[in-house]
Coordinates of C-alpha atoms in Angstrom, one line a residue:
X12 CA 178.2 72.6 19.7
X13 CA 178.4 75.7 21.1
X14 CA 176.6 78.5 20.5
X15 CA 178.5 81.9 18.3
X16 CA 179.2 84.7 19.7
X17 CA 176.8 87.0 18.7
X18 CA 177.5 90.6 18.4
X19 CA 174.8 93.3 17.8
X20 CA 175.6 96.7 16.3
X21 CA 172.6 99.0 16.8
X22 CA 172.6 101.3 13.2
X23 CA 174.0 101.4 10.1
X24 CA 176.0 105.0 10.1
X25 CA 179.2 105.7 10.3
X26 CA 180.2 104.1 13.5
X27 CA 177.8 100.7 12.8
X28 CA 179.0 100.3 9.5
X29 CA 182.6 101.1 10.0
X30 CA 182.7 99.2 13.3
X31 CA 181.1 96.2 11.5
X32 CA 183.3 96.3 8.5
X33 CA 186.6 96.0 10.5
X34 CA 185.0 93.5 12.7
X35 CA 184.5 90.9 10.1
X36 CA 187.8 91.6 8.7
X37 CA 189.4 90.8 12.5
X38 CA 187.1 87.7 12.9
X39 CA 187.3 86.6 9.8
X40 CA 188.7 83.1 11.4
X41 CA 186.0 82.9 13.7
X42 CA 183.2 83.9 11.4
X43 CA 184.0 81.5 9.3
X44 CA 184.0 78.4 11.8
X45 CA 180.7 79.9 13.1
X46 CA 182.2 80.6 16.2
X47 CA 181.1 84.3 15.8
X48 CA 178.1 86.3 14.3
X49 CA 177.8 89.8 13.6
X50 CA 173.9 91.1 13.1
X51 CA 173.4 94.9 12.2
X52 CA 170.1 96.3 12.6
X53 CA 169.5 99.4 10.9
X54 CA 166.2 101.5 9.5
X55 CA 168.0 101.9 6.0
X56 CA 170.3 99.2 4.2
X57 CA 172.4 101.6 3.0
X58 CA 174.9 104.3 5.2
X59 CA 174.5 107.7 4.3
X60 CA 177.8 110.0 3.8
X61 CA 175.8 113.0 5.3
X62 CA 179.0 115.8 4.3
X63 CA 177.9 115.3 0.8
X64 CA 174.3 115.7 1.2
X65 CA 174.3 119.7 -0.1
X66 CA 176.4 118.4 -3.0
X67 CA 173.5 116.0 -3.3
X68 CA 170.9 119.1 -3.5
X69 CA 172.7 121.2 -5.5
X70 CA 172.6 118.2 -8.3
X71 CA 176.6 118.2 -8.1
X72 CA 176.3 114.5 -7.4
X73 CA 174.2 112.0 -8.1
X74 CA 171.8 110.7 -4.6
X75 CA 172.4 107.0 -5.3
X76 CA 176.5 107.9 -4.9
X77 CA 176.1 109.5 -1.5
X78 CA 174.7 106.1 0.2
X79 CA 176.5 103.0 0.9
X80 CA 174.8 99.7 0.5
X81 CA 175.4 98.1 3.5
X82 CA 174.9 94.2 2.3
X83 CA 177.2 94.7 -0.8
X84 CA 180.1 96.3 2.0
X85 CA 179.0 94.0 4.9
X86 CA 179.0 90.9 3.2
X87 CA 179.7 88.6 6.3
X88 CA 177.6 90.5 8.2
X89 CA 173.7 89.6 8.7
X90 CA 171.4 92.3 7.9
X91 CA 168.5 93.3 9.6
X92 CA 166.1 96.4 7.9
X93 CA 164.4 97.4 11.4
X94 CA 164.6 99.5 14.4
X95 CA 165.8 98.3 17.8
X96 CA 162.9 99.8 20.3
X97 CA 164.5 99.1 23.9
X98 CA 167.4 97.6 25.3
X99 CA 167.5 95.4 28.5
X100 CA 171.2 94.4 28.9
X101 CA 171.0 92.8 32.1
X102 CA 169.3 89.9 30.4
X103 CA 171.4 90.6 27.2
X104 CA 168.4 91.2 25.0
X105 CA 167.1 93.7 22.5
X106 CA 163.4 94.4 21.2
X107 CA 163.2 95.4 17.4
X108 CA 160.2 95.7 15.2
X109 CA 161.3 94.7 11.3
X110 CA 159.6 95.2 8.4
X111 CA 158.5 91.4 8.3
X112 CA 156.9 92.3 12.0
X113 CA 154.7 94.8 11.0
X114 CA 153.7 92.1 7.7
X115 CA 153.2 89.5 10.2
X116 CA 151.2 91.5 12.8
X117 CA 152.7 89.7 15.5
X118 CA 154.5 92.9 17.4
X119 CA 157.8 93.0 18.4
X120 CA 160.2 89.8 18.8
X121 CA 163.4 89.1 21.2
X122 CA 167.2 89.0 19.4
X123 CA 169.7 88.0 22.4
X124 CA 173.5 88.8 21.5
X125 CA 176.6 88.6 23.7
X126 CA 178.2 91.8 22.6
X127 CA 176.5 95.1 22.1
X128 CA 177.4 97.8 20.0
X129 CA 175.1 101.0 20.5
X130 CA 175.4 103.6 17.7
X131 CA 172.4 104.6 15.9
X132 CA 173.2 108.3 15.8
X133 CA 171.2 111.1 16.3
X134 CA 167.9 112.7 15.4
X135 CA 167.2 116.3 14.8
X136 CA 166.6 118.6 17.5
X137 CA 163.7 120.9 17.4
X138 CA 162.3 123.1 19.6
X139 CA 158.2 124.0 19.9
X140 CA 158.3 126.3 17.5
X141 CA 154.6 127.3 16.2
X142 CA 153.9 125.7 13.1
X143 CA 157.6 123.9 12.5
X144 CA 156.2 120.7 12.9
X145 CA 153.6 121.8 9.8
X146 CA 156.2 123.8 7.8
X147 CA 159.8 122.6 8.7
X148 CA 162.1 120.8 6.4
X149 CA 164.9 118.7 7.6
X150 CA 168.0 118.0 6.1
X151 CA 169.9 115.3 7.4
X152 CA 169.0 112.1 5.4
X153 CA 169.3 111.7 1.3
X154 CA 165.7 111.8 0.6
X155 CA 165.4 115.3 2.4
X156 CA 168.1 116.7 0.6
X157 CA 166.4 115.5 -2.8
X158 CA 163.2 116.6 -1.7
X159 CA 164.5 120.1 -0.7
X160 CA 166.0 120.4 -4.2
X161 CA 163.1 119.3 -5.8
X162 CA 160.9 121.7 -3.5
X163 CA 163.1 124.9 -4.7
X164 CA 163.4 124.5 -8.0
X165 CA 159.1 124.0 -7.6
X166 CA 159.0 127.7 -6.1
X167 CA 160.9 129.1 -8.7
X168 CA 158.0 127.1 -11.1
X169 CA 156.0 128.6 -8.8
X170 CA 156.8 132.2 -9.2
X171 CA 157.4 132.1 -12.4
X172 CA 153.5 131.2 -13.3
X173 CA 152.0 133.3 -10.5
X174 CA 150.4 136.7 -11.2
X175 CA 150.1 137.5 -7.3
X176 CA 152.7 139.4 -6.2
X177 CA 152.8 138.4 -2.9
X178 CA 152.6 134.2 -3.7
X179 CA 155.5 134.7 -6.1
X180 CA 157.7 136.6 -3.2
X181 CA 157.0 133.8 -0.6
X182 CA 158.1 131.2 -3.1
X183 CA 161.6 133.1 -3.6
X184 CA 162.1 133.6 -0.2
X185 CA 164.1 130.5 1.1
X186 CA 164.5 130.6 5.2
X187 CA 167.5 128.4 7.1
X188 CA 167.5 128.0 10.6
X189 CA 171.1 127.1 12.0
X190 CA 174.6 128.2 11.3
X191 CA 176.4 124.8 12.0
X192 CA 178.3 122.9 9.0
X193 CA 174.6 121.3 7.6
X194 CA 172.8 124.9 7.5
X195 CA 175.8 126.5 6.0
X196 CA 176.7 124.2 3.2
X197 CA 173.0 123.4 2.7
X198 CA 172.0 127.1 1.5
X199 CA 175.6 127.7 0.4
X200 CA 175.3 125.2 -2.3
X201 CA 171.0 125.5 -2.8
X202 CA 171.6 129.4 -3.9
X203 CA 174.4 128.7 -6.1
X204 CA 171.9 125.8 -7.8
X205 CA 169.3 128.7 -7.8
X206 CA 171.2 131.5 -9.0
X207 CA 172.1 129.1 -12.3
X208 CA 168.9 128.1 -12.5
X209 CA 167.4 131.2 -12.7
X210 CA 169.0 132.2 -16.1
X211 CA 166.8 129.2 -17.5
X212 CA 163.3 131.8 -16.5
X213 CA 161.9 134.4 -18.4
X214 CA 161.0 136.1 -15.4
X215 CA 162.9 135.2 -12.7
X216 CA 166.6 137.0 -11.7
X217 CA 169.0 135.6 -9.2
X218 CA 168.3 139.4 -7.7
X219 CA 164.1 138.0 -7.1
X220 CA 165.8 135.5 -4.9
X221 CA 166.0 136.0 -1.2
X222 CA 167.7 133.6 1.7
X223 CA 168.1 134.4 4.7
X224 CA 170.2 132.3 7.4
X225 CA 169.0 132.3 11.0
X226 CA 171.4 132.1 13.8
X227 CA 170.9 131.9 17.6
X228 CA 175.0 132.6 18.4
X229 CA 177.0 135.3 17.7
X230 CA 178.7 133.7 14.7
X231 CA 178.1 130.8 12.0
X232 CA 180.6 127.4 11.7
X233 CA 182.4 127.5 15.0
X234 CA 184.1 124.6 14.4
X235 CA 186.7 126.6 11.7
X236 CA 187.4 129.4 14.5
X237 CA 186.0 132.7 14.8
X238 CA 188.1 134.3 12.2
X239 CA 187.0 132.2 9.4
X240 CA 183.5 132.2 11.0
X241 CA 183.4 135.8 10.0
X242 CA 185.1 135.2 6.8
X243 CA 182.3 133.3 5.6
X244 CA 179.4 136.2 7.3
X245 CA 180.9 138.4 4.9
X246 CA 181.2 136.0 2.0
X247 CA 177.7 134.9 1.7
X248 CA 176.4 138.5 2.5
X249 CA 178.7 139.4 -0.3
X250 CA 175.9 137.0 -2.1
X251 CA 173.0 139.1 -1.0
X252 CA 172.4 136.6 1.7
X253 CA 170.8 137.9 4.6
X254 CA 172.3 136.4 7.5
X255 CA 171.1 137.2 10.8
X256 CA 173.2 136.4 14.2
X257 CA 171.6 136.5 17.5
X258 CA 168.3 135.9 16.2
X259 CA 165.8 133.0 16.7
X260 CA 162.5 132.1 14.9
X261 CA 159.8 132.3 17.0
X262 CA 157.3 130.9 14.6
X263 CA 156.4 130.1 11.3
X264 CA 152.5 129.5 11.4
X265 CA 150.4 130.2 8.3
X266 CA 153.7 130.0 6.3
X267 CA 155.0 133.7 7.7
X268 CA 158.5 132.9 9.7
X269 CA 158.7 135.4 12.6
X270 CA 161.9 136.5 13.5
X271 CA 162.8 137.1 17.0
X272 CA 164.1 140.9 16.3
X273 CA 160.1 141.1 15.0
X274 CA 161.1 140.6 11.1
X275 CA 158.0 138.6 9.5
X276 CA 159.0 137.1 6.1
X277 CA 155.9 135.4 4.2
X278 CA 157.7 132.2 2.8
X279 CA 157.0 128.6 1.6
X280 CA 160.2 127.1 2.7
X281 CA 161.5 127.0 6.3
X282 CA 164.9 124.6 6.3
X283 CA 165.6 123.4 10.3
X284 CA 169.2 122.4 11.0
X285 CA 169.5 123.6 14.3
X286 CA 171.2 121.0 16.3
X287 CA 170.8 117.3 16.5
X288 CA 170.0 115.2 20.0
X289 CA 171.1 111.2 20.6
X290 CA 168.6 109.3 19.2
X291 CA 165.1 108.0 21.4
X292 CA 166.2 104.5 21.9
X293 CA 169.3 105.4 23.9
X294 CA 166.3 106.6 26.3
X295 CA 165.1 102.7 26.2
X296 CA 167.9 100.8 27.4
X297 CA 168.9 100.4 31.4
X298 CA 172.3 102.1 30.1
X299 CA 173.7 105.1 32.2
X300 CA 173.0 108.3 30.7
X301 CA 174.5 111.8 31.2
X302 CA 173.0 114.7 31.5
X303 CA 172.4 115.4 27.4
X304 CA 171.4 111.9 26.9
X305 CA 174.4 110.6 25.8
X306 CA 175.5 106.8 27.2
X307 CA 178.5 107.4 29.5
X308 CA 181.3 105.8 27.8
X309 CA 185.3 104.8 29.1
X310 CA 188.1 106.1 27.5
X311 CA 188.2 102.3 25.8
X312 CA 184.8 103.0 24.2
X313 CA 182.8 100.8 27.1
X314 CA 179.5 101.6 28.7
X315 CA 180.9 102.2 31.8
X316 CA 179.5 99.6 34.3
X317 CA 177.9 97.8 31.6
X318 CA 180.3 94.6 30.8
X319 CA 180.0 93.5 27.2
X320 CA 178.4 97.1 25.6
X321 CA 179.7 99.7 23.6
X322 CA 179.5 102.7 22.0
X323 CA 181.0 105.4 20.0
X324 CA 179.5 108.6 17.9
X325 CA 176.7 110.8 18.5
X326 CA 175.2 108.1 21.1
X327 CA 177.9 108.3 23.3
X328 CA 180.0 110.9 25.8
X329 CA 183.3 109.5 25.0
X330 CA 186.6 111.3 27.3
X331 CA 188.7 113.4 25.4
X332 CA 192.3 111.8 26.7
X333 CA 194.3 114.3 24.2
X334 CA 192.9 117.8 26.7
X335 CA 194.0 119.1 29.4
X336 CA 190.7 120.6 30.4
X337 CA 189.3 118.0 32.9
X338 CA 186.1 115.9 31.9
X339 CA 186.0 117.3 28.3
X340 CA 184.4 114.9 25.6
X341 CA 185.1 114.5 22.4
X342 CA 182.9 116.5 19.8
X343 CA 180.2 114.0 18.4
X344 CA 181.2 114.8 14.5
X345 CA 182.4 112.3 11.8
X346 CA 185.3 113.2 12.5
X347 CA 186.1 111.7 15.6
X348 CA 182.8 108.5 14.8
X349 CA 185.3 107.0 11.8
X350 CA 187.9 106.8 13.9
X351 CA 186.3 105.5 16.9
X352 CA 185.1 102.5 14.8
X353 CA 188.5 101.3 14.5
X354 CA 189.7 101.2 18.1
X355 CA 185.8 99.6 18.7
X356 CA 185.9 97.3 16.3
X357 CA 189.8 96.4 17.4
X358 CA 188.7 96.5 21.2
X359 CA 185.9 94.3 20.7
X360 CA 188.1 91.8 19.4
X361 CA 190.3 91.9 22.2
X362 CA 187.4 91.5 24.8
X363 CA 186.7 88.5 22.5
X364 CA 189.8 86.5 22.5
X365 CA 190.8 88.1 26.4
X366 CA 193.4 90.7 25.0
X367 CA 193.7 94.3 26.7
X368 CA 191.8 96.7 25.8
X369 CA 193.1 100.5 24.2
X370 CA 192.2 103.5 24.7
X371 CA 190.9 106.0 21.8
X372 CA 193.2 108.9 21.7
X373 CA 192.7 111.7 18.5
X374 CA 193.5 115.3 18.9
X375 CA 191.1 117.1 17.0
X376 CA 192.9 118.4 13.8
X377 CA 190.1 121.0 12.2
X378 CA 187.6 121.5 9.9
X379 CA 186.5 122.4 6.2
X380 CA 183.4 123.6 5.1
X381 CA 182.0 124.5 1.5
X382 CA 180.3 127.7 0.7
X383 CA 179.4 126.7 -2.5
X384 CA 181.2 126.0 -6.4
X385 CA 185.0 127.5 -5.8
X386 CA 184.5 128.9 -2.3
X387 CA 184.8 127.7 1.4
X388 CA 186.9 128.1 4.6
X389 CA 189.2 125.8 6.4
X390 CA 191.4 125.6 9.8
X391 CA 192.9 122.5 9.5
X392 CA 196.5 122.3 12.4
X393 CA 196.6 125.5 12.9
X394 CA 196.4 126.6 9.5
X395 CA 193.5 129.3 7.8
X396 CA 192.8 128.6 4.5
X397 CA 189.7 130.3 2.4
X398 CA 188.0 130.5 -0.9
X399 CA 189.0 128.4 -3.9
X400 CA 192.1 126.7 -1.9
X401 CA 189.6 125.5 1.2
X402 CA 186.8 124.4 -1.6
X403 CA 189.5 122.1 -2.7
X404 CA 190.7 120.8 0.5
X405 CA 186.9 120.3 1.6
X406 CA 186.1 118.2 -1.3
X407 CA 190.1 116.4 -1.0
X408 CA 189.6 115.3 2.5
X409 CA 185.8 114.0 1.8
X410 CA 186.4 112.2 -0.9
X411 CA 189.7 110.2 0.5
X412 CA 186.8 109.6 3.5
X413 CA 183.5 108.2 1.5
X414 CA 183.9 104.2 1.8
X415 CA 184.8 101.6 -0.7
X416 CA 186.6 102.6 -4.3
X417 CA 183.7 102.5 -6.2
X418 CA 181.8 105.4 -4.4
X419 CA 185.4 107.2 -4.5
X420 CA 185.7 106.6 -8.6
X421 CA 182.2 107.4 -9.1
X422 CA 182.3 111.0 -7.5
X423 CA 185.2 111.7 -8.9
X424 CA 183.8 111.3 -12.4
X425 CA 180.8 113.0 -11.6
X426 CA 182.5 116.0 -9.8
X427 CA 185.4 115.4 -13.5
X428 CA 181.7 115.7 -15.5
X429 CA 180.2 118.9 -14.0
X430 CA 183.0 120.7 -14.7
X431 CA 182.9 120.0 -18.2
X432 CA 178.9 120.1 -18.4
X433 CA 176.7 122.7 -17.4
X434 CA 174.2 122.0 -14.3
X435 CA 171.1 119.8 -13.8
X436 CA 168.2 121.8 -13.4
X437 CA 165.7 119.3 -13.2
X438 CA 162.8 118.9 -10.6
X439 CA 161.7 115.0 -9.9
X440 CA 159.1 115.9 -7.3
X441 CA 156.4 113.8 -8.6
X442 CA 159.0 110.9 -7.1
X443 CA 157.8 111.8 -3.8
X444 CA 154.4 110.8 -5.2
X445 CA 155.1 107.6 -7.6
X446 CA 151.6 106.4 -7.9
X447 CA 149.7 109.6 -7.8
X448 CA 149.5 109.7 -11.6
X449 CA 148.1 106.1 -11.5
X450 CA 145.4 106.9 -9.0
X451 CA 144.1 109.5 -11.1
X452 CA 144.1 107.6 -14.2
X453 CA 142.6 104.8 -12.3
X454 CA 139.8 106.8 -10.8
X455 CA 136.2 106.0 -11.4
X456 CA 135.0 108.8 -13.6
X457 CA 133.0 111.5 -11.7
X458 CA 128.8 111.1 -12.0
X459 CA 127.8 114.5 -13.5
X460 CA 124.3 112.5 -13.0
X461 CA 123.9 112.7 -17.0
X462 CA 121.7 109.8 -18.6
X463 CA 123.1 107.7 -21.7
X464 CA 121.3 108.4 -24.5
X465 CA 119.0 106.0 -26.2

C-alpha cells in the first residue's frame, strides 16, 4: 500500500483553520480511503476570532465564545498541540516540539508531509522601548484581553483603597500605544467598561479616569479613510480621551510612560498594539523571503520556487491582481486571510488530483471599526457610515464571519442579553494565579522560634 498524502498546515488561525476545514470537505473521498492526511500543528487547539477580543474585555461576550475549538470543527483532521521550530523543504520535513516532547525529554522529533501549508500568523512587533518588555501588555490573544480587563477593573480597586494621591492617579491613568483597528477598539470598548463601572465606587468618577492613545502617524484607523479617521479623533476626544498624533513613547521604566513631545504620565498600565511582524518560524525555513519577512507567494497562493508549499495571511506577500499599481500586495488583515483559505484549500486540491491552479483575486471592499456601545465608523464600497449605523454594521459583518452556527447563536444571545441586563463588572484575576491560594494554605507555618508549652 501506498503511503497518504500528507498535508501539513502550519497554525491554527484563520488561514490554518479555514484552509483545513475546506480541505477535508474537498477530500473527503480520499480521506476516507486513507489516501490523504491532513495534520495541523498549532500552539492552541482552539482559533481565536481576534475582531472580538475588545468585546471580550469589555465583558460584552463571554472569552470561551470568542475561540473556536479546532478538534470539534476539524474533525477529520489530526491535531497536533505544538510549535513547528524550522522548516527544511527540500527534504520535505518539519521540526516541531509538542507538549508530549517536552514530557518525554527527548527534544524535538521529524514529521515529513508532501504538501505544506505555512500560516501561523504573526507576532507582535515591539520596538526597544525602555522598560516595555517589564511593563507592556499585549492584546492580541484571548487570555490578554481577559487579563487586561481583569487588570483595570484591579486599578480602579486600586484607587479606590489608596490614600496616596499619587498611587491612586497612576492606577487611573490607562496608556495605549497604536492607533490601528486593535488599539482603537481595545480602549474604545475598556473606557466604556470603566466609565459603567465607576458608578459601582464610592470614590471613583468616570472624570478620575484618564486614557490616553499614542500614535506615531498623523491620524488613527487608516484603513476607514482619512475622513472617518478624523471622525473618530474627535469622537473619543469628545470622551475626554487624550489622543495624541505624531507622538511616540520613548519609555516607560519605573512605571512613568515618557512621551516623545516630553509628557511623563506616572501609570500602571501601558497597552502595546503597535504593529504586528510574521511570525519567527518563517525565519527557519529555506523559503524565500522579502524584505519584511514575509514568504514570497504567486498569485495562486504558491511559495514561488518552492513546488508543493503554500501560504496565505500574515505569513505571506501575496500580489494584489485587482490594482493597477505594479507589485502591490494584498493587506495582511482577516479580511483578505478568510478568503484566501478557500482558493488554498481549492488549489491544493487541484495540485492533488493534477487540476489547474486559480488565481486569488478580491478587491478590497472596506472596513468597520467599533468605538465602543452604539458608536463606530465605517467605509465600506465607497460608502461613510458613522456612529450608531457603523456600530451595527461592525457587529453585522463580524458576526455573519465567526465560524460554525453555534458560536454565531451563542453571541447573538449574549450580545440579545446585555441589552436587556446591565454590565459585568467582575474582576477574575486570581485566574491568572489558580493555585496561589492553595500554596498559601499549604505552606508550612512560619517558626516564630516559640517553644510548646509543657
Amino acid at each position: 500500500m501506498t503511503e497518504p498524502a500528507r498535508i501539513l498546515v502550519v497554525g491554527g488561525g484563520y488561514v490554518g483553520m479555514y484552509t483545513a476545514l475546506r480541505l477535508q470537505r474537498q477530500l473527503r473521498t480520499e480521506l476516507r480511503a486513507g489516501a490523504a492526511e491532513i495534520v495541523v500543528v498549532t500552539p492552541e487547539p482552539y482559533m481565536t476570532y481576534q475582531p472580538f477580543l475588545p468585546e471580550a474585555a469589555a465583558g460584552s461576550i463571554s472569552p470561551r465564545h470568542v475561540v473556536v475549538p479546532l478538534r470539534r470543527v476539524l474533525d477529520r483532521c489530526r491535531i497536533v498541540i505544538g510549535e513547528v521550530q524550522s522548516v527544511d523543504h527540500a527534504k520535505r520535513t518539519a521540526t516541531l516540539a509538542t507538549l508530549a516532547t517536552a514530557e518525554e525529554g527527548t527534544g524535538t522529533l521529524d514529521l515529513t508531509y508532501d504538501e505544506l501549508v505555512i500560516a501561523p500568523g504573526s507576532v507582535s512587533r515591539t520596538l526597544p522601548v525602555p522598560g516595555l518588555i517589564d511593563h507592556g501588555i499585549g492584546f492580541k490573544t484571548v487570555e490578554e484581553a481577559i487579563g487586561l480587563r481583569n487588570h483595570v477593573i484591579e486599578q480602579m480597586d486600586i484607587a479606590s483603597s489608596t490614600r496616596d494621591p499619587a498611587i491612586r492617579d497612576a492606577a487611573l491613568t490607562f496608556v495605549f500605544v497604536g492607533g490601528g483597528y486593535a488599539g482603537v477598539e481595545a480602549l474604545a470598548e475598556l473606557e466604556d467598561m470603566a466609565r459603567y463601572t465607576a458608578r459601582y465606587y464610592h470614590n471613583v468618577k468616570p472624570e478620575d479616569l484618564r486614557w490616553v492613545l499614542v500614535e506615531a502617524s498623523d491620524r488613527i484607523l487608516p484603513e476607514v479613510g482619512e475622513e472617518m479617521g478624523r471622525y473618530a479623533v474627535r469622537e473619543l476626544r469628545g470622551r475626554n480621551i487624550d489622543v495624541r498624533l505624531e507622538t511616540r513613547l520613548e519609555s516607560c521604566e519605573d512605571r512613568v510612560a515618557v512621551l516623545s513631545d516630553g509628557t511623563r504620565l506616572p501609570t500602571r498600565t501601558v497597552v502595546w498594539t503597535a504593529g504586528v511582524k510574521p511570525a519567527p518560524v518563517l525565519a527557519e525555513t529555506d523559503l524565500p523571503l522579502n524584505e519584511r519577512g514575509r514568504l514570497r507567494c504567486t498569485a495562486q497562493l504558491a511559495v514561488e520556487g518552492a513546488p508543493h508549499a503554500w501560504a496565505a495571511g500574515d505569513a505571506a506577500a501575496v500580489p494584489d491582481v485587482t490594482s493597477d499599481e505594479p507589485g502591490k500586495e494584498c493587506a495582511p488583515n482577516a479580511q483578505h486571510a478568510v478568503r484566501q483559505a478557500k482558493v488554498l484549500a481549492e488549489n491544493i486540491t487541484a495540485s492533488l488530483r493534477g487540476q489547474p491552479l486559480k488565481e486569488y483575486a478580491h478587491a478590497y471592499a472596506g472596513s468597520v471599526a467599533s468605538l465602543g456601545l452604539h458608536k463606530g465608523v465605517a467605509h465600506v464600497y465607497g460608502r461613510k457610515l458613522k456612529g450608531y449605523p457603523a456600530w451595527f454594521m461592525h457587529r453585522a459583518y463580524h458576526l455573519s464571519r465567526v465560524p460554525t452556527f453555534n458560536r454565531k447563536a451563542r453571541v447573538l444571545a449574549e450580545w440579545t442579553l446585555s441589552g436587556l441586563f446591565k454590565r459585568e463588572i467582575v474582576s477574575l484575576g486570581s485566574l491568572e494565579h489558580p493555585r496561589a491560594e492553595f500554596e498559601l494554605a499549604a505552606a508550612p507555618p512560619p517558626d516564630n522560634g516559640d517553644k510548646p508549652s509543657s
